[in-house]
PDB file of C-alpha atoms in Angstrom:
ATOM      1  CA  UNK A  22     114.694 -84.888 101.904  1.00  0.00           C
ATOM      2  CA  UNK A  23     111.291 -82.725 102.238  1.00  0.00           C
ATOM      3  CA  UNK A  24     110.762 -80.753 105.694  1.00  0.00           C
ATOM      4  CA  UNK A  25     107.600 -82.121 106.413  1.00  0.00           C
ATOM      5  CA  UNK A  26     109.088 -86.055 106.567  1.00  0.00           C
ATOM      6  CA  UNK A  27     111.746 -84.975 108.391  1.00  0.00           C
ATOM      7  CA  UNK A  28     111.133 -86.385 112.104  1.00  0.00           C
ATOM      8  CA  UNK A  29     113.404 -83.774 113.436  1.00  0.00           C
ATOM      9  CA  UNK A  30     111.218 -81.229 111.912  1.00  0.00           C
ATOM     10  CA  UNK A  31     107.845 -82.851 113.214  1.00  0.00           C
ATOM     11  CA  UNK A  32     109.100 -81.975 117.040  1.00  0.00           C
ATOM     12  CA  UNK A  33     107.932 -79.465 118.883  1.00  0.00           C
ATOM     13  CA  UNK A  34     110.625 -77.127 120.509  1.00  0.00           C
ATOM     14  CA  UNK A  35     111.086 -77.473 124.143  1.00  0.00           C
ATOM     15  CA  UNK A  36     111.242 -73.582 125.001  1.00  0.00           C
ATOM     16  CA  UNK A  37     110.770 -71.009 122.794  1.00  0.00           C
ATOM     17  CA  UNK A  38     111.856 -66.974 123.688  1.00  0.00           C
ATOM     18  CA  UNK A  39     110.658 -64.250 121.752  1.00  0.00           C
ATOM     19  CA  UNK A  40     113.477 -61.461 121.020  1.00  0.00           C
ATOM     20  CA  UNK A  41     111.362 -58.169 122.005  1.00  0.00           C
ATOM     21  CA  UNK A  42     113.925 -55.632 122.392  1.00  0.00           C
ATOM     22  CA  UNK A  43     117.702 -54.995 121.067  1.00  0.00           C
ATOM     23  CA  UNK A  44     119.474 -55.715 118.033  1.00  0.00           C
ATOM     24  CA  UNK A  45     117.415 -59.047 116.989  1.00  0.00           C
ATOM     25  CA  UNK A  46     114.096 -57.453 117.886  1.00  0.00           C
ATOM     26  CA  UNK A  47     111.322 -59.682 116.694  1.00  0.00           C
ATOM     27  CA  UNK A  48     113.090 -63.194 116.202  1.00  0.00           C
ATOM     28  CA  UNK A  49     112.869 -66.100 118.610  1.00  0.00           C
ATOM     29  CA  UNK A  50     114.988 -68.290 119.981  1.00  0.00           C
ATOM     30  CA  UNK A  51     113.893 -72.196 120.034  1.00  0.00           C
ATOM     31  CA  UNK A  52     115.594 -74.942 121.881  1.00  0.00           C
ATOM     32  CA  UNK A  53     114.829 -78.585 120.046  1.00  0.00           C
ATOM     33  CA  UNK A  54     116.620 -81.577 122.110  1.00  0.00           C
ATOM     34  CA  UNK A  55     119.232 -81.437 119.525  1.00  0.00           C
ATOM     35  CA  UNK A  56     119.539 -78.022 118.491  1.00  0.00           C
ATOM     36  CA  UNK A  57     119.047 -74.408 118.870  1.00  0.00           C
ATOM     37  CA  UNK A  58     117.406 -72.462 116.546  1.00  0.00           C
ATOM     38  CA  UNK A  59     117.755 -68.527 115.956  1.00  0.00           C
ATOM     39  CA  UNK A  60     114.448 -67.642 113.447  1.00  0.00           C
ATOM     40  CA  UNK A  61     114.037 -64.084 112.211  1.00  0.00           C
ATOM     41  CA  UNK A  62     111.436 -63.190 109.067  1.00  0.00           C
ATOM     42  CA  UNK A  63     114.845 -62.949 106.955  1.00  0.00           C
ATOM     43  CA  UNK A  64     117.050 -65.193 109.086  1.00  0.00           C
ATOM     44  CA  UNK A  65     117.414 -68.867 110.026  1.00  0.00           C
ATOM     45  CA  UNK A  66     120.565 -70.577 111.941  1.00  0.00           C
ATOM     46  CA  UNK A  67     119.951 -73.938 113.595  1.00  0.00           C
ATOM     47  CA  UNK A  68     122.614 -74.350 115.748  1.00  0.00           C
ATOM     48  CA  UNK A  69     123.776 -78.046 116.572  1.00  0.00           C
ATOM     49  CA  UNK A  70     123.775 -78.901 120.407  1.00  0.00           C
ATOM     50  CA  UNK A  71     126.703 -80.819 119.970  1.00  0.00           C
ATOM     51  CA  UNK A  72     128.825 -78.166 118.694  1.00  0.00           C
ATOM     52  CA  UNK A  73     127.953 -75.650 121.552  1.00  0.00           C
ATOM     53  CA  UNK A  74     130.865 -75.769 123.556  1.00  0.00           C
ATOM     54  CA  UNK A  75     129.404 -73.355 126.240  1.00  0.00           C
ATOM     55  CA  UNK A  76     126.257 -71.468 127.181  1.00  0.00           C
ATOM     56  CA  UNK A  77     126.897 -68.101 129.037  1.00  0.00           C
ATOM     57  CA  UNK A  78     124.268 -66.120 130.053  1.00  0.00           C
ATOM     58  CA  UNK A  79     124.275 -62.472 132.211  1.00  0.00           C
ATOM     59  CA  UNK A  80     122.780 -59.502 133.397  1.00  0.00           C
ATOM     60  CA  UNK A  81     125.309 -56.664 133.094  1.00  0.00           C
ATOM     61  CA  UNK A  82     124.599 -52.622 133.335  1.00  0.00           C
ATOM     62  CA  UNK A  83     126.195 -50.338 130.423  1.00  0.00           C
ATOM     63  CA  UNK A  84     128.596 -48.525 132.636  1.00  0.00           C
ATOM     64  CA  UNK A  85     130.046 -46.366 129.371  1.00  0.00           C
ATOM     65  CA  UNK A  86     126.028 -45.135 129.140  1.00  0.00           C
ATOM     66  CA  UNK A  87     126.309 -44.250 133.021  1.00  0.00           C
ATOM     67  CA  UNK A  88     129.231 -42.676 132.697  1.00  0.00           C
ATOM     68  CA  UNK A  89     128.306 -40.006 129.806  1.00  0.00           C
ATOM     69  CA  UNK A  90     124.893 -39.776 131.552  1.00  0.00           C
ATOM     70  CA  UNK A  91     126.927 -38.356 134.365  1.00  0.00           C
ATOM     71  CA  UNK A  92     128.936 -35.903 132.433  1.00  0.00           C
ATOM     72  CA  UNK A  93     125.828 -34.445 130.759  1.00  0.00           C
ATOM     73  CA  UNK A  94     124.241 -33.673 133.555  1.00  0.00           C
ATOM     74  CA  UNK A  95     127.601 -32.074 135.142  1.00  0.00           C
ATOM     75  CA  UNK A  96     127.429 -30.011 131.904  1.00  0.00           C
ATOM     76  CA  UNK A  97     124.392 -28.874 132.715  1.00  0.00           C
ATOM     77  CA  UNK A  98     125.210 -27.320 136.017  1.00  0.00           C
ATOM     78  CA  UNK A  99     128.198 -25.915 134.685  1.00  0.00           C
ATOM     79  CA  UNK A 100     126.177 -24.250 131.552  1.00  0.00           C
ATOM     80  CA  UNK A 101     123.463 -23.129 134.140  1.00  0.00           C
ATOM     81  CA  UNK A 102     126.065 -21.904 136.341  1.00  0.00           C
ATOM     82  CA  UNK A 103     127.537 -19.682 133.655  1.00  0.00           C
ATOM     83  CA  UNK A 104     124.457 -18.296 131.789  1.00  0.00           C
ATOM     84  CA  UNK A 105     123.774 -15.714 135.107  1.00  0.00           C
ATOM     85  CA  UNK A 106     127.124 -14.135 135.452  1.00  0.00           C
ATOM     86  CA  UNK A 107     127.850 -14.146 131.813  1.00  0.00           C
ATOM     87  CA  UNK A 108     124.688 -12.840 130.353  1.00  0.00           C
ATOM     88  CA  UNK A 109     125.086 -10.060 133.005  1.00  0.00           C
ATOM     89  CA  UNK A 110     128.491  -9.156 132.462  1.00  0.00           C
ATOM     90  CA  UNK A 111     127.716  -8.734 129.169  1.00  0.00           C
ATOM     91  CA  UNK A 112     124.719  -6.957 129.401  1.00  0.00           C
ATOM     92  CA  UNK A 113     127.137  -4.521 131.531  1.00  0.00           C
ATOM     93  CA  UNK A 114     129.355  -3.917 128.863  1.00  0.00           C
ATOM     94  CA  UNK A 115     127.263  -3.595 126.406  1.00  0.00           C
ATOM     95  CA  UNK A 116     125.139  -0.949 128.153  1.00  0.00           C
ATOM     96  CA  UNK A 117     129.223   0.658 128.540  1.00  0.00           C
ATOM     97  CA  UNK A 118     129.906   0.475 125.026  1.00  0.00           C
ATOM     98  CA  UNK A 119     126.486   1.706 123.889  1.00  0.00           C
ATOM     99  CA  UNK A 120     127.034   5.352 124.662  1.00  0.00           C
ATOM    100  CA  UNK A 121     130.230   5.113 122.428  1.00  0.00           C
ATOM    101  CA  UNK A 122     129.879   5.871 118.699  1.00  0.00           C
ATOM    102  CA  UNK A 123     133.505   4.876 117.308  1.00  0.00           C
ATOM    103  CA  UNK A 124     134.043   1.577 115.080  1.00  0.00           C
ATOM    104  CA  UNK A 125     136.064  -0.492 117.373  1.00  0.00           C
ATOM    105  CA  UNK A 126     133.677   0.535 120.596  1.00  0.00           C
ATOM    106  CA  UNK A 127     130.193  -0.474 118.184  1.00  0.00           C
ATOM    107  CA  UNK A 128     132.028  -3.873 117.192  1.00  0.00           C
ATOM    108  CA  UNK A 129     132.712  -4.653 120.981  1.00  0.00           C
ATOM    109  CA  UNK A 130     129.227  -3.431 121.835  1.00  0.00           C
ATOM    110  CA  UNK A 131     127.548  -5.925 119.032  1.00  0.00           C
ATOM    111  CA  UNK A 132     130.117  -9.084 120.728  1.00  0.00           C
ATOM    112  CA  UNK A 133     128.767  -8.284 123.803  1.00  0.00           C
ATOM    113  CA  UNK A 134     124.640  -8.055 122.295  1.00  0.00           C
ATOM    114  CA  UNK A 135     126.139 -11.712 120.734  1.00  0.00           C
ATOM    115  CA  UNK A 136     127.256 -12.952 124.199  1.00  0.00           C
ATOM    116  CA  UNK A 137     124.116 -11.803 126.029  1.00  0.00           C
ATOM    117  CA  UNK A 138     122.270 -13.855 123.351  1.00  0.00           C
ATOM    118  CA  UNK A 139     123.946 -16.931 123.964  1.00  0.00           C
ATOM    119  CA  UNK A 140     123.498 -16.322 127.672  1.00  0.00           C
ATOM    120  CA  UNK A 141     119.869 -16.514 126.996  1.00  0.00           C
ATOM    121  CA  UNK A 142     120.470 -19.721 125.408  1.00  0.00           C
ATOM    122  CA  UNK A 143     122.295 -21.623 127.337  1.00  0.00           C
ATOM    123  CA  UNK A 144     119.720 -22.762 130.262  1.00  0.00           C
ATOM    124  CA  UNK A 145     117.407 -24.255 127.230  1.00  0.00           C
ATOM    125  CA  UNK A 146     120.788 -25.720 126.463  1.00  0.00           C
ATOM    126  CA  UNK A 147     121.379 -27.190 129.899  1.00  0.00           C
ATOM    127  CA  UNK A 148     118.020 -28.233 130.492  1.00  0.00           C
ATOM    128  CA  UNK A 149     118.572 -30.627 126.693  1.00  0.00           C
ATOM    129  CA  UNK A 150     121.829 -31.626 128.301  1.00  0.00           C
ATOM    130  CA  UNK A 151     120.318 -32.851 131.733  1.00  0.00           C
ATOM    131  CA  UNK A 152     117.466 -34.357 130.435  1.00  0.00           C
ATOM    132  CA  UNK A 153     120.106 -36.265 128.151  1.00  0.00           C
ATOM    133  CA  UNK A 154     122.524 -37.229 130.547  1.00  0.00           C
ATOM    134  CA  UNK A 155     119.387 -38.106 132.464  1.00  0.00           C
ATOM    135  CA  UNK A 156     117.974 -40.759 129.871  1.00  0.00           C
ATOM    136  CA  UNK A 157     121.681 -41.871 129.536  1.00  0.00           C
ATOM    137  CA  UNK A 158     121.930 -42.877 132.946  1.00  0.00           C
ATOM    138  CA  UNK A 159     118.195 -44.776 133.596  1.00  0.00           C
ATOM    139  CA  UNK A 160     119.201 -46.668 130.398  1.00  0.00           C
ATOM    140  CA  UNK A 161     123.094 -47.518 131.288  1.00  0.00           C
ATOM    141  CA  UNK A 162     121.141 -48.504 134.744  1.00  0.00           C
ATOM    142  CA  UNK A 163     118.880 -50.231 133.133  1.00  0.00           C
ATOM    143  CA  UNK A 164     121.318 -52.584 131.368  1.00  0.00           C
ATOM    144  CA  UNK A 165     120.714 -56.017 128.844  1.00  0.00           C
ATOM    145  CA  UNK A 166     120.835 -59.380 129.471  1.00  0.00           C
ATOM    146  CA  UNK A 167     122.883 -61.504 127.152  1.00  0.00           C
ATOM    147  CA  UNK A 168     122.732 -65.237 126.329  1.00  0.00           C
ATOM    148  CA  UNK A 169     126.212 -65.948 124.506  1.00  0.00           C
ATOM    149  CA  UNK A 170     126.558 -69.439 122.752  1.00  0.00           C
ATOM    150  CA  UNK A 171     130.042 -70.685 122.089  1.00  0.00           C
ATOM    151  CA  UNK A 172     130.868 -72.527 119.115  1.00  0.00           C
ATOM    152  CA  UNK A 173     134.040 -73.631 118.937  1.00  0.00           C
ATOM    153  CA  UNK A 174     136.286 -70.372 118.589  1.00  0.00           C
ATOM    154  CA  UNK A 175     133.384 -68.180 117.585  1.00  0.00           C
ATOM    155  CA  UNK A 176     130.033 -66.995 119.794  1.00  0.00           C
ATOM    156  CA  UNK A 177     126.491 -66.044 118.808  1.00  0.00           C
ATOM    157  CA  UNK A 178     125.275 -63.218 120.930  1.00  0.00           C
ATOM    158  CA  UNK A 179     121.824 -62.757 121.876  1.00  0.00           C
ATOM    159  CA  UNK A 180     121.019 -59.617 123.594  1.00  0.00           C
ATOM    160  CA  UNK A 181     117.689 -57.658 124.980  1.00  0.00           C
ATOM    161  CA  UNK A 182     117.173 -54.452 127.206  1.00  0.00           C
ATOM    162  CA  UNK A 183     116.815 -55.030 130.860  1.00  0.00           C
ATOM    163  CA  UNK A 184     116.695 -58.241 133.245  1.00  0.00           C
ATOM    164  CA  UNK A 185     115.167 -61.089 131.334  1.00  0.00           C
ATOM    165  CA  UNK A 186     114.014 -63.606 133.820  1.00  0.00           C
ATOM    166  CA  UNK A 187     112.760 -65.582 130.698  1.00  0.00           C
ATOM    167  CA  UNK A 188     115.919 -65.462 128.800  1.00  0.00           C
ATOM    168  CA  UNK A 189     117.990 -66.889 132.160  1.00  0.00           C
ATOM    169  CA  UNK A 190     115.306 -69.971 131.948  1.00  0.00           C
ATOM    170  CA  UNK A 191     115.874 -70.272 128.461  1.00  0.00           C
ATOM    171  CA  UNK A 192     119.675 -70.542 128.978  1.00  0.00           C
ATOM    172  CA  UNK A 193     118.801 -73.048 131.886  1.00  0.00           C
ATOM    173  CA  UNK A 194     117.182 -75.301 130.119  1.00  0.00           C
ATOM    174  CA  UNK A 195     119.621 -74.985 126.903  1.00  0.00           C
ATOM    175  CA  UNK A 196     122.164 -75.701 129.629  1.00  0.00           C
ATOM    176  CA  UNK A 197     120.280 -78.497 130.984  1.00  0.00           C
ATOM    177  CA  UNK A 198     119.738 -80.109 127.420  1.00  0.00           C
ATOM    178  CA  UNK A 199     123.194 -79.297 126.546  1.00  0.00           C
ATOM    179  CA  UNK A 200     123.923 -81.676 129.691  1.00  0.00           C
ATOM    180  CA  UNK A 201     121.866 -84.593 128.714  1.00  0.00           C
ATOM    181  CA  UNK A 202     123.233 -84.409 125.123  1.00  0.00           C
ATOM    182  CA  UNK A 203     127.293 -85.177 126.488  1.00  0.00           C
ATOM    183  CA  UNK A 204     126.393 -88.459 128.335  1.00  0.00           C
TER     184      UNK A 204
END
């Protein structure tokens, strides 16, 4: 049977919500009275209403994102907290071992040059690590809403960045339709 004499086909789709961010960035979810449809430009499911068992849709943050946001920036203030003391003590000693002209006093005095160098690194370091643990956080915060669709021992997941007003409506109405189709 051709597409275009299908009446099923002919209908317009209810509600339509365009995927803009996550995994399935740039496909669209359409809700028929009869079925669901996930379309991609290399992808098409069409997903029978009556085999949808149950609609679950929710705003949740990433609390794993959060919580390594957190540490990075703690690792921050511990790296800036070290680079002072550090590259001074070793700034000391080297300045100690400098006057001394013997092999295992020059070795020591070039560790110490080493550690003074990496003392002069480390607030560039700290800085990356805060401004990490920074972006971490506001995106952890920042969370996904997810429309799951159960089918019957598996799920479809649907997923985009943020609170998606327009996603919960979807899900309503897919909810509502859902409803109508079980009288």
């Amino acid at each position: 049977m051709s597409l275009v004499n299908d009446p099923q086909a002919a209908q317009t789709a209810l509600t339509r919500f365009e995927l803009a961010s996550g995994v399935q960035r740039g496909s669209q979810l359409l809700l028929y009275p009869r079925c669901l449809v996930h379309r991609s430009d290399a992808h098409l499911e069409t997903l029978p209403l009556a085999r949808v068992n149950a609609l679950r849709v929710a705003f949740e943050r990433n609390p794993r994102q959060l919580g390594w946001g957190a540490a990075l920036v703690v690792i921050a203030l511990v790296l800036l907290a070290l680079a002072g003391p550090l590259g001074t003590a070793a700034s000391h000693a080297a300045g100690d071992m400098a006057s001394s002209a013997q092999g295992v006093a020059r070795a020591l005095y070039a560790l110490f040059r080493i550690l003074e160098g990496i003392a002069a690194i480390l607030p560039a370091l700290a800085l990356a690590a805060a401004l990490s643990g920074a972006a971490l956080g506001v995106f952890g915060w920042r969370g996904s809403t997810t429309l799951t669709v159960a089918l019957g021992g598996e799920a479809r997941v649907y997923s985009v960045r943020g609170r998606s007003t327009q996603l919960l409506d979807f899900a309503e109405m897919a909810s509502e339709r859902l409803m109508a189709n079980a009288k």
